Structures are given as structure tokens and as C-alpha cells.
Short mmCIF file of C-alpha atoms in Angstrom, two decimals:
data_model
loop_
_atom_site.label_atom_id
_atom_site.label_comp_id
_atom_site.label_asym_id
_atom_site.label_seq_id
_atom_site.Cartn_x
_atom_site.Cartn_y
_atom_site.Cartn_z
CA PRO A 387 -21.36 -32.03 -5.27
CA VAL A 388 -19.99 -28.85 -4.01
CA ARG A 389 -21.75 -25.84 -5.68
CA LEU A 390 -18.88 -23.32 -5.40
CA TRP A 391 -15.28 -23.81 -4.25
CA LEU A 392 -13.67 -20.28 -3.46
CA SER A 393 -9.98 -20.44 -2.57
CA LEU A 394 -9.18 -17.35 -0.55
CA HIS A 395 -5.40 -17.37 -0.72
CA ASP A 396 -3.99 -17.03 -4.33
CA THR A 397 -3.75 -20.85 -5.02
CA THR A 398 -6.06 -22.93 -7.22
CA PRO A 399 -6.21 -26.47 -5.55
CA SER A 400 -7.43 -29.60 -7.56
CA VAL A 401 -10.95 -30.03 -6.20
CA VAL A 402 -14.27 -31.23 -7.54
CA ALA A 403 -16.93 -28.52 -7.64
CA GLU A 404 -19.55 -27.20 -10.10
CA ARG A 405 -17.94 -23.91 -9.98
CA ARG A 406 -14.43 -22.82 -8.80
CA ALA A 407 -12.98 -19.38 -8.03
CA VAL A 408 -9.69 -17.99 -6.53
CA TYR A 409 -9.23 -14.83 -4.60
CA CYS A 410 -5.83 -13.29 -5.61
CA HIS A 411 -4.30 -10.72 -3.23
CA ASN A 412 -0.57 -11.34 -3.48
CA PRO A 413 1.16 -8.38 -5.46
CA PHE A 414 4.74 -9.85 -5.29
CA PRO A 415 4.86 -11.07 -8.87
CA PHE A 416 5.18 -7.31 -9.63
CA TYR A 417 7.73 -6.35 -7.03
CA LYS A 418 11.20 -5.29 -7.97
CA TRP A 419 13.30 -6.32 -4.94
CA LYS A 420 16.83 -5.32 -3.94
CA MET A 421 19.80 -7.69 -2.94
CA ARG A 422 19.85 -6.47 0.62
CA GLU A 423 16.34 -7.97 1.13
CA TRP A 424 17.97 -11.38 1.08
CA LEU A 425 19.39 -10.53 4.41
CA PHE A 426 16.23 -8.67 5.87
CA THR A 427 13.23 -10.60 4.46
CA PRO A 428 14.32 -13.58 2.34
CA LYS A 429 10.65 -14.82 2.22
CA ILE A 430 9.55 -11.71 0.39
CA VAL A 431 12.25 -12.24 -2.14
CA MET A 432 11.14 -15.85 -2.63
CA PHE A 433 7.50 -14.59 -3.08
CA ALA A 434 8.69 -12.09 -5.64
CA LEU A 435 10.55 -14.88 -7.62
CA PHE A 436 8.05 -17.73 -7.48
CA SER A 437 4.52 -16.39 -6.69
CA LYS A 438 3.57 -15.97 -10.36
CA TYR A 439 4.18 -19.71 -10.85
CA ILE A 440 2.02 -20.45 -7.80
CA TYR A 441 -0.71 -18.29 -9.33
CA ARG A 442 -0.41 -19.98 -12.64
CA THR A 443 -0.97 -23.61 -11.43
CA ASN A 444 -4.65 -24.54 -12.27
CA ILE A 445 -5.67 -20.97 -12.66
CA HIS A 446 -7.53 -21.57 -15.92
CA LYS A 447 -9.69 -24.15 -14.34
CA ASN A 448 -11.44 -21.36 -12.43
CA GLN A 449 -14.75 -19.78 -13.73
CA HIS A 450 -13.66 -16.57 -11.99
CA VAL A 451 -10.64 -15.04 -10.59
CA VAL A 452 -11.18 -12.28 -7.92
CA VAL A 453 -8.83 -9.28 -7.51
CA GLN A 454 -9.02 -5.89 -5.61
CA GLN A 455 -7.82 -3.40 -8.31
CA GLN A 456 -8.16 -2.75 -12.09
CA TRP A 457 -4.39 -2.59 -12.68
CA PHE A 458 -4.18 -6.04 -10.97
CA LYS A 459 -6.79 -7.34 -13.43
CA ASP A 460 -4.99 -5.95 -16.42
CA GLU A 461 -1.63 -7.61 -15.26
CA PHE A 462 -3.45 -10.90 -14.81
CA ILE A 463 -4.83 -10.81 -18.29
CA ARG A 464 -1.35 -10.10 -19.57
CA LEU A 465 0.50 -12.60 -17.32
CA PHE A 466 -1.97 -15.58 -17.71
CA ASP A 467 -3.98 -14.81 -20.81
CA LEU A 468 -7.24 -14.78 -18.90
CA LYS A 469 -10.57 -13.58 -20.39
CA PRO A 470 -11.47 -10.01 -18.94
CA SER A 471 -14.97 -11.32 -18.30
CA SER A 472 -13.59 -14.01 -15.95
CA ILE A 473 -11.74 -11.59 -13.56
CA VAL A 474 -13.94 -9.88 -10.96
CA VAL A 475 -12.68 -6.68 -9.36
CA ALA A 476 -13.76 -6.58 -5.71
CA PRO A 477 -12.31 -3.43 -3.94
CA PRO A 478 -12.24 -3.52 -0.09
CA SER A 479 -14.54 -1.22 1.74
CA THR A 480 -13.06 1.55 4.01
CA SER A 481 -13.47 1.06 7.68
CA GLU A 482 -16.71 2.54 9.18
CA GLY A 483 -14.83 3.66 12.12
CA ILE A 484 -13.30 6.63 10.16
CA LYS A 485 -15.00 9.99 10.43
CA LYS A 486 -14.07 13.03 8.24
CA ALA A 487 -12.33 15.47 10.53
CA VAL A 488 -9.64 18.04 9.93
CA MET A 489 -7.69 19.37 12.99
CA GLN A 490 -6.93 23.15 12.87
CA ARG A 491 -3.25 23.71 13.58
CA GLU A 492 -2.19 26.55 15.98
CA THR A 493 -0.15 29.23 14.60
CA GLY A 494 3.51 28.34 14.59
CA GLU A 495 2.83 24.57 15.27
CA LYS A 496 4.95 22.23 13.04
CA TYR A 497 3.52 20.49 10.04
CA SER A 498 3.31 16.76 10.69
CA PHE A 499 3.38 13.63 8.44
CA ILE A 500 2.55 9.94 9.18
CA TYR A 501 3.53 6.68 7.42
CA ALA A 502 1.45 3.78 8.72
CA SER A 503 2.54 0.40 7.74
CA SER A 504 4.04 -2.94 8.87
CA PRO A 505 7.98 -3.44 9.30
CA ASN A 506 8.44 -5.26 5.87
CA SER A 507 11.20 -4.26 3.42
CA HIS A 508 8.75 -3.64 0.46
CA LYS A 509 7.14 -0.97 2.58
CA ASN A 510 10.12 1.16 1.82
CA PHE A 511 10.55 2.95 5.09
CA GLU A 512 14.04 3.95 4.19
CA CYS A 513 12.63 6.42 1.56
CA VAL A 514 10.91 8.28 4.30
CA CYS A 515 13.98 8.10 6.79
CA ARG A 516 16.39 9.28 4.02
CA ALA A 517 14.04 12.19 3.21
CA ALA A 518 13.99 13.17 7.03
CA GLU A 519 17.69 12.92 7.21
CA MET A 520 17.91 15.45 4.34
CA LEU A 521 15.31 17.75 5.94
CA HIS A 522 17.06 17.67 9.27
CA ALA A 523 20.41 18.67 7.61
CA GLU A 524 18.68 21.54 5.88
CA LEU A 525 16.14 22.77 8.40
CA GLY A 526 17.55 21.56 11.71
CA ALA A 527 15.12 21.66 14.60
CA SER A 528 12.42 23.45 12.41
CA MET A 529 11.92 20.42 10.33
CA PRO A 530 8.45 19.01 10.34
CA ASP A 531 7.49 16.07 12.60
CA ILE A 532 7.39 12.75 10.74
CA TYR A 533 5.81 9.59 12.38
CA ILE A 534 6.43 5.99 11.25
CA THR A 535 4.64 3.07 12.75
CA ILE A 536 7.66 0.91 13.60
CA LYS A 537 9.52 0.66 16.85
CA GLY A 538 12.94 -0.60 15.59
CA ASN A 539 13.01 -4.08 17.23
CA GLU A 540 10.46 -6.09 15.28
CA ASN A 541 12.79 -7.83 12.87
CA LYS A 542 16.17 -7.24 11.03
CA TYR A 543 14.77 -4.78 8.69
CA ALA A 544 13.35 -2.59 11.51
CA GLU A 545 16.57 -2.91 13.42
CA TRP A 546 18.51 -1.82 10.31
CA LEU A 547 16.21 1.29 10.10
CA TYR A 548 16.49 2.24 13.72
CA LYS A 549 20.29 1.76 13.84
CA ASN A 550 20.69 4.19 10.87
CA TRP A 551 18.08 6.80 11.57
CA GLY A 552 16.35 6.08 14.85
CA LYS A 553 18.57 8.30 17.15
CA ARG A 554 19.96 10.93 14.95
CA ILE A 555 16.95 12.82 13.62
CA PRO A 556 14.76 14.42 16.31
CA GLY A 557 11.92 15.04 14.01
CA LEU A 558 11.62 11.48 12.93
CA HIS A 559 9.62 9.51 15.39
CA PHE A 560 9.47 5.71 15.64
CA VAL A 561 6.04 5.28 17.32
CA GLY A 562 5.67 1.50 16.96
CA PHE A 563 2.48 -0.45 16.28
CA LEU A 564 -0.69 1.53 16.64
CA GLY A 565 -4.11 0.10 17.50
CA LYS A 566 -7.06 1.26 15.41
CA GLN A 567 -8.24 4.03 17.59
CA SER A 568 -4.70 5.21 18.17
CA LEU A 569 -4.04 5.11 14.42
CA TYR A 570 -7.09 7.15 13.68
CA LYS A 571 -6.04 9.70 16.19
CA TYR A 572 -2.76 10.13 14.36
CA TYR A 573 -4.73 10.43 11.08
CA LYS A 574 -6.91 13.11 12.71
CA GLU A 575 -4.03 15.10 14.10
CA CYS A 576 -1.45 14.62 11.26
CA ASP A 577 -1.54 17.12 8.35
CA CYS A 578 -0.45 14.64 5.55
CA LEU A 579 -0.02 11.00 4.81
CA ILE A 580 3.18 9.58 3.16
CA PHE A 581 2.91 6.19 1.42
CA PRO A 582 6.08 5.08 -0.27
CA SER A 583 5.36 1.20 -0.53
CA LYS A 584 6.86 -0.29 -3.60
CA VAL A 585 4.06 -2.89 -4.01
CA GLU A 586 0.53 -3.30 -2.73
CA THR A 587 -2.54 -5.09 -3.61
CA TRP A 588 -4.53 -2.00 -2.34
CA GLY A 589 -2.84 0.18 0.17
CA LEU A 590 -5.44 0.55 2.87
CA PRO A 591 -3.98 3.47 4.71
CA ILE A 592 -4.52 5.65 1.48
CA SER A 593 -8.25 5.04 1.47
CA GLU A 594 -8.47 5.45 5.19
CA PHE A 595 -6.63 8.73 5.25
CA ALA A 596 -8.39 10.03 2.36
CA ALA A 597 -11.58 10.21 4.47
CA TYR A 598 -10.01 13.12 6.30
CA ASP A 599 -9.69 15.10 3.15
CA LYS A 600 -6.00 16.10 3.77
CA PRO A 601 -3.02 15.99 1.47
CA MET A 602 -1.28 12.65 0.62
CA LEU A 603 2.13 12.11 -0.78
CA LEU A 604 2.07 8.71 -2.60
CA ALA A 605 4.35 6.31 -4.52
CA ASP A 606 4.07 6.84 -8.21
CA LEU A 607 2.84 3.31 -8.80
CA PRO A 608 -0.39 1.92 -10.31
CA TYR A 609 -1.84 0.71 -6.89
CA ALA A 610 -1.52 4.14 -5.37
CA HIS A 611 -3.12 5.98 -8.37
CA GLU A 612 -6.00 3.59 -8.19
CA THR A 613 -6.55 3.59 -4.38
CA ALA A 614 -6.38 7.52 -4.38
CA SER A 615 -9.11 7.66 -6.98
CA GLY A 616 -11.48 10.59 -6.09
CA ALA A 617 -8.99 12.10 -3.57
CA ARG A 618 -8.56 16.01 -3.69
CA GLU A 619 -5.08 16.80 -2.77
CA VAL A 620 -2.45 14.24 -3.88
CA ALA A 621 1.11 14.27 -5.23
CA PHE A 622 3.08 11.34 -6.55
CA PHE A 623 6.83 10.71 -6.10
CA ASP A 624 9.25 8.17 -7.33
CA PRO A 625 9.53 5.68 -4.32
CA GLU A 626 13.27 5.33 -5.10
CA ASN A 627 13.80 9.09 -4.95
CA SER A 628 14.08 10.49 -1.27
CA ARG A 629 15.17 13.84 -2.59
CA GLU A 630 11.82 14.30 -4.34
CA LEU A 631 9.84 13.27 -1.35
CA ALA A 632 11.86 15.59 0.87
CA ASP A 633 11.13 18.54 -1.44
CA MET A 634 7.44 17.83 -1.39
CA ILE A 635 7.59 17.67 2.46
CA CYS A 636 9.34 20.92 2.53
CA LYS A 637 6.93 22.72 0.22
CA LEU A 638 3.94 21.44 2.26
CA SER A 639 5.54 22.47 5.53
CA ALA A 640 5.94 25.99 4.14
CA GLY A 641 2.27 26.20 3.14
CA ASP A 642 2.82 25.52 -0.61
CA ARG A 643 0.11 23.19 -1.92
CA SER A 644 0.36 24.21 -5.54
CA PHE A 645 1.89 20.94 -6.62
CA LEU A 646 -1.04 18.89 -5.28
CA ARG A 647 -3.87 17.79 -7.57
CA SER A 648 -7.21 16.09 -7.56
CA ILE A 649 -7.47 12.57 -8.82
CA ASP A 650 -10.30 11.63 -11.05
CA LYS A 651 -12.65 8.86 -10.04
CA LEU A 652 -11.54 5.66 -11.75
CA GLU A 653 -14.00 3.66 -13.85
CA ILE A 654 -13.57 -0.13 -13.20
CA SER A 655 -14.47 -2.59 -15.87
CA HIS A 656 -17.08 -5.21 -15.37
CA PRO A 657 -17.57 -7.63 -13.72
CA MET A 658 -17.27 -5.75 -10.48
CA ALA A 659 -18.46 -6.45 -6.84
CA THR A 660 -18.61 -3.85 -4.00
CA SER A 661 -19.71 -6.36 -1.16
CA TRP A 662 -19.38 -10.04 -0.25
CA GLY A 663 -23.09 -10.57 -1.14
CA GLY A 664 -22.60 -9.00 -4.55
CA LEU A 665 -19.38 -11.22 -5.13
CA PHE A 666 -21.08 -14.42 -4.14
CA LYS A 667 -24.02 -13.53 -6.50
CA LEU A 668 -21.57 -13.21 -9.38
CA LEU A 669 -19.71 -16.24 -8.51
CA LEU A 670 -22.88 -18.45 -8.17
CA ASP A 671 -24.84 -17.01 -11.12
#
């Protein structure tokens, strides 16, 4: 018989094996979607509506459920009445290609921000675009540079963003998809990361950018608090409040870092795995 069956994509199939486990990385049961997303990304709305039922099927037949964060574990205990000892927290490791480096800005050079993500509606690019619109109205050409990693033609959502904000705000730059080395160059040269996504399993750009030891403005949501664990200069904002984000951007651009704070290192409950080898040892023991 099969010693271990590990399902890597959320679902628990009906199989015969000595031990069974499922890796869960779909955060959409916890996503609060908006009506316009039926037009932009109906698949995401469907995920939000039905993924918890997909998760639920056969989930109690597993010896272990694997998740990436502590908050995800806590929600699974609540949703599915799972035993804490059956849920393994296995955080992803940060890319080894990142090196800590801080660029020194020339006097008079504008402060710069980057939001790196994919063009999906739950990524909440409109929060950044609306904040940029406010900054342009208030600061004009002196507004900081804000870079977002969409081009504007990827899908209906990206087209909507570009139509509304792509041509009207000189300081808002639609730079499109960035390869790894190009992305790391932006990380190195930009002064601050913005991350307003409304739902994530992890939020990899947060842990990537944290390696540069520079400020981060993050959505005030459980995933972001956990991913930013241990970072030195962080502020959290309501991802539905572009005004709050614009004010933070304005303060940083003016040299005010007083509202930033360090984030305590989070203690993750056991069982926990920090590598694939450690994970398989847990699942097989």
C-alpha cells in the first residue's frame, strides 16, 4: 500500500494510503469580495463562495493538514473543528537571491514606492491608484513615484485600472510584469513597499522586501501582520481606505517615519516545519 498520500492543492481525494495529508494554500474562504468582481474575475468570486466546501470534503480523513501561517491554522480549527495537533504550519522560505541593500537617495530625489503583484481583483490595485490620484491632486508634479507591476492589458481588471488611472497621473507608473532580477532591482532602488492585497496565503513580496530593511505599508489584515513578523519599520492601513494610505505615503515622502513601528517575531504553535525535509519527517512519523 501507499505509505503517504500528500495532496498538494487544497482538496482531499478518496484514496487508499497508510497516511494522508493535504496542503492548503487557497485563502479565498476568507475573502470579502465586491459586486463588480463578477465582471472582472468571476472565478475568484466563485472561489470565495465555494472553496470552503471544497476544503471540507474528506478533510477529517487526513492525519495532517498543512498550511503556511498561524492565522490560517486558527481559522481552519474554527471552520472545520480540526485538532490543533493535526495542522502543520509550514512557512515558505524567502528567495536566496535577495541580498540586503539600501540605496542612498540623492538630495532632492523623489521618494519612491512599489507594489508588486499579479493583476487580480483581490490584489486591490485600486487602493493604490486612488491614493495616487489624491496625492497628484494635492502635490502635483512633486508627488512621489509609485510603481505597480501591471501594464493595463492583461485582463478586464487591469484594463479598468489603466482606463481610470493609467494616463492621468504622471507619478503612477504601470511598469508591467517584472522578471526576478528586474523585480529585485526595483526592490533595491525603491524606498518603500506598498501591499494592499485583501487576501493572501502568505504575501511573498512582503518577506522579499523585508530583506532590504526598508519601510513597508501593509494591509491591516492577519496575513500581513504575520508575514511582516520581525520587520523593523512597518505601518498598517485599512485596505478599503485610500485616504489613509495616501496620508502615510505623504508622510514618508516628507521624511516623517514616526508612525512606523517594529513587529515582534511571531511564535508559531507546533507542529511546525521549516523545510520540505522537516515536513515529510512530520508527515511520515
